[in-house]
mmCIF file of C-alpha atoms in Angstrom:
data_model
loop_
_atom_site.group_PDB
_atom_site.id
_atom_site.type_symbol
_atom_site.label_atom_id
_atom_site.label_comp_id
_atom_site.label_asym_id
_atom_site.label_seq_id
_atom_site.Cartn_x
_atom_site.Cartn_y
_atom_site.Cartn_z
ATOM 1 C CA UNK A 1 -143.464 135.424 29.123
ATOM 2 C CA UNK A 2 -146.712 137.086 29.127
ATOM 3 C CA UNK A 3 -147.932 135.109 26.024
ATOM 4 C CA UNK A 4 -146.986 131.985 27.546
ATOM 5 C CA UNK A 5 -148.324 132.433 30.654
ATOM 6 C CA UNK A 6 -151.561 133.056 29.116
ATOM 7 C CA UNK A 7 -151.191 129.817 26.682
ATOM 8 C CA UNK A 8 -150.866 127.704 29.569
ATOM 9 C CA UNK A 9 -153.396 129.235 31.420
ATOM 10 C CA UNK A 10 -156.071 128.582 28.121
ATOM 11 C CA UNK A 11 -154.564 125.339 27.425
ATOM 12 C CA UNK A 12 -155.820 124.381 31.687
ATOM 13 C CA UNK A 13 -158.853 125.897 31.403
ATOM 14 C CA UNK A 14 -159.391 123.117 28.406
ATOM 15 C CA UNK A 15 -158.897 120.704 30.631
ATOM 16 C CA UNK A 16 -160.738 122.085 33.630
ATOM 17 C CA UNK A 17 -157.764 122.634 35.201
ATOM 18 C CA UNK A 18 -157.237 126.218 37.447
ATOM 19 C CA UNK A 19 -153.719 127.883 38.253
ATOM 20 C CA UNK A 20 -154.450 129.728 41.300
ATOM 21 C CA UNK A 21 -152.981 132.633 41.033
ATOM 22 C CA UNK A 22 -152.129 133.347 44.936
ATOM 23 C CA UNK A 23 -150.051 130.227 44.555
ATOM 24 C CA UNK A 24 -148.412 131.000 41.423
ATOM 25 C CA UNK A 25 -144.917 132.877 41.381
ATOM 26 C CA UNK A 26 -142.625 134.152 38.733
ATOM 27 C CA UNK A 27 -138.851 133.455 39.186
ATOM 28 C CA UNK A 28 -136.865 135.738 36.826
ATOM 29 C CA UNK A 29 -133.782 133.383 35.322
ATOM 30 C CA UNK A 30 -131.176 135.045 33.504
ATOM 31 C CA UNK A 31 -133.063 137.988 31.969
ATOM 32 C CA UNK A 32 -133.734 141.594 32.200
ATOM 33 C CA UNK A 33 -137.048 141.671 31.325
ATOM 34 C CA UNK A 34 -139.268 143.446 33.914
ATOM 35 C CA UNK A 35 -142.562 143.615 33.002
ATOM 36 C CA UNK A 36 -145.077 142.178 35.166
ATOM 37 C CA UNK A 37 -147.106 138.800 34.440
ATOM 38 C CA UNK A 38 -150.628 139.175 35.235
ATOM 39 C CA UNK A 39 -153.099 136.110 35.081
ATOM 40 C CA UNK A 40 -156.708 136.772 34.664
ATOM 41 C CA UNK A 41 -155.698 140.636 34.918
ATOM 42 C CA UNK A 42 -154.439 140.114 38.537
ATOM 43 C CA UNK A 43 -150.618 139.940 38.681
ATOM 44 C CA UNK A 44 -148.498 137.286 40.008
ATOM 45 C CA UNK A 45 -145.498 137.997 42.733
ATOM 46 C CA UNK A 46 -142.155 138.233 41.280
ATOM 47 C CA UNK A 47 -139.422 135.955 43.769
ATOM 48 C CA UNK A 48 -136.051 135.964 43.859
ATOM 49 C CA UNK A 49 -135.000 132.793 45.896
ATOM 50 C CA UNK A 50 -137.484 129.767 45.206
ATOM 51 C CA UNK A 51 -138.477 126.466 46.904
ATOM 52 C CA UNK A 52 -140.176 124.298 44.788
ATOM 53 C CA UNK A 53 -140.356 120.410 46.388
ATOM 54 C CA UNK A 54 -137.519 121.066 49.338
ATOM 55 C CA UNK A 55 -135.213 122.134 46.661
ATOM 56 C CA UNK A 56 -133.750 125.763 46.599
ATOM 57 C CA UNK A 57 -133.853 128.111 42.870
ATOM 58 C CA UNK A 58 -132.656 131.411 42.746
ATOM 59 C CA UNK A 59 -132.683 133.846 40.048
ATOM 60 C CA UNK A 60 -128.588 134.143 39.396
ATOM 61 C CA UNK A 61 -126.980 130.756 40.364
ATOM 62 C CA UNK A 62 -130.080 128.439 39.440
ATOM 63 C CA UNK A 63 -129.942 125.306 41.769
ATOM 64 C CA UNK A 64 -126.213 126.371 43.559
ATOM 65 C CA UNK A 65 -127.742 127.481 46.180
ATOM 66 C CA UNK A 66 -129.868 124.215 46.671
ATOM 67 C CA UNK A 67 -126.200 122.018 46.315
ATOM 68 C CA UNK A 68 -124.700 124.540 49.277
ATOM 69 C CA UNK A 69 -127.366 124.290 51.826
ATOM 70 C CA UNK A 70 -127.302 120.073 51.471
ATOM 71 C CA UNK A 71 -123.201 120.249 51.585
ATOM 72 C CA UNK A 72 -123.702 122.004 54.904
ATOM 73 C CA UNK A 73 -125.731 119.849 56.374
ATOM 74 C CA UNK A 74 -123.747 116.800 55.510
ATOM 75 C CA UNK A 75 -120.806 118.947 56.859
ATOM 76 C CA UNK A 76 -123.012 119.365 60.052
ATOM 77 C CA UNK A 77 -124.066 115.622 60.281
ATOM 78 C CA UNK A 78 -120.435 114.342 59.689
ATOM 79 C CA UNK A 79 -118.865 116.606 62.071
ATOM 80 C CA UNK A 80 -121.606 115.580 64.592
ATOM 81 C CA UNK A 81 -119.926 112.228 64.210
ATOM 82 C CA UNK A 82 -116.246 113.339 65.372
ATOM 83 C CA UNK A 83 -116.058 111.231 68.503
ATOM 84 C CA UNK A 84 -117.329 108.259 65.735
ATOM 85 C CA UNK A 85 -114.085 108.946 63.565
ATOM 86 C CA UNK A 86 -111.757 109.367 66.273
ATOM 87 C CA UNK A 87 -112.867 106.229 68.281
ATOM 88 C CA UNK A 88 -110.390 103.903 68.426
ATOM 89 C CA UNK A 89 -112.691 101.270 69.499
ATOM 90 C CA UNK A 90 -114.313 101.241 65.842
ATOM 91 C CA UNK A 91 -113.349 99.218 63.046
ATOM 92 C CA UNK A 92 -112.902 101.186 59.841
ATOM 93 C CA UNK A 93 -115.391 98.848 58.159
ATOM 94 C CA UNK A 94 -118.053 99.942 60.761
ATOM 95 C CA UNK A 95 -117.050 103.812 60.710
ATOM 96 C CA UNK A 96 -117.923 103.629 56.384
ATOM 97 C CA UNK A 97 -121.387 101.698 57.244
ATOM 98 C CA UNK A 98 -121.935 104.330 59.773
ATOM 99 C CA UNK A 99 -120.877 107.012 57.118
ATOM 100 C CA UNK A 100 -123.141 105.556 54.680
ATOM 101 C CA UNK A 101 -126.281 105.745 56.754
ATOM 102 C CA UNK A 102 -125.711 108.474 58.662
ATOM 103 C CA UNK A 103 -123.523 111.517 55.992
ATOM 104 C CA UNK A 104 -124.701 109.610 52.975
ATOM 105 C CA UNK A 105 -128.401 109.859 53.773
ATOM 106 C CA UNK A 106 -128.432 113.507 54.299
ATOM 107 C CA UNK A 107 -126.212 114.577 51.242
ATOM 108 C CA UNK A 108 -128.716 112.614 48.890
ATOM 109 C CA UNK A 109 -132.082 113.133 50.170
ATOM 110 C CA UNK A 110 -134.305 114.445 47.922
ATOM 111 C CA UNK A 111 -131.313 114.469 45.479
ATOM 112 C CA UNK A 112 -133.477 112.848 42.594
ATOM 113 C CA UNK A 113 -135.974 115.899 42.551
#
């Protein structure tokens, strides 16, 4: 990891582009290795969960973690809703549109990334 880190590193600095190293983290993904990744001789900080665009990576169960928060919160919007469901006011055809925008919305934002 070491020799890649300082590949990518050289291959930026070709380009003029920096990695700031305060920035930079190292997320340990189904190994054992241990040793520390330094960059420019300083070393970087070793995470274990990791949010990278609203999106949640840890070091055992890769993006699981990420799937279970946005379940939850659909869980949480939906059961918001209860009075919605149980109305018997509501047509079922309006309850689904309501679904759609409402549960829908919150399960797949930010789904693509």
């Amino acid at each position: 990891m070491q020799e890649k880190t300082i590949s990518v590193a050289a291959a930026s600095a070709a380009l003029r582009l920096n990695i700031h190293r305060k920035r930079s983290k190292i997320l340990r993904y189904n190994t054992t290795g241990t040793n520390q990744i330094t960059l420019d001789r300083e070393a970087l900080e070793d995470v274990k969960p990791f949010t990278y665009l609203s999106s949640i990576i840890d070091e055992h169960s890769g993006c699981d973690a990420d799937v279970k928060v946005r379940i939850a919160k659909r869980r949480a919007a939906y059961l918001q809703l209860k009075n919605i469901w149980n109305s018997k006011q509501l047509s079922t055809n309006t309850k689904v549109r309501i679904f759609d925008t409402n549960v829908k919305t919150v399960l797949l934002y930010e789904a693509e990334t």
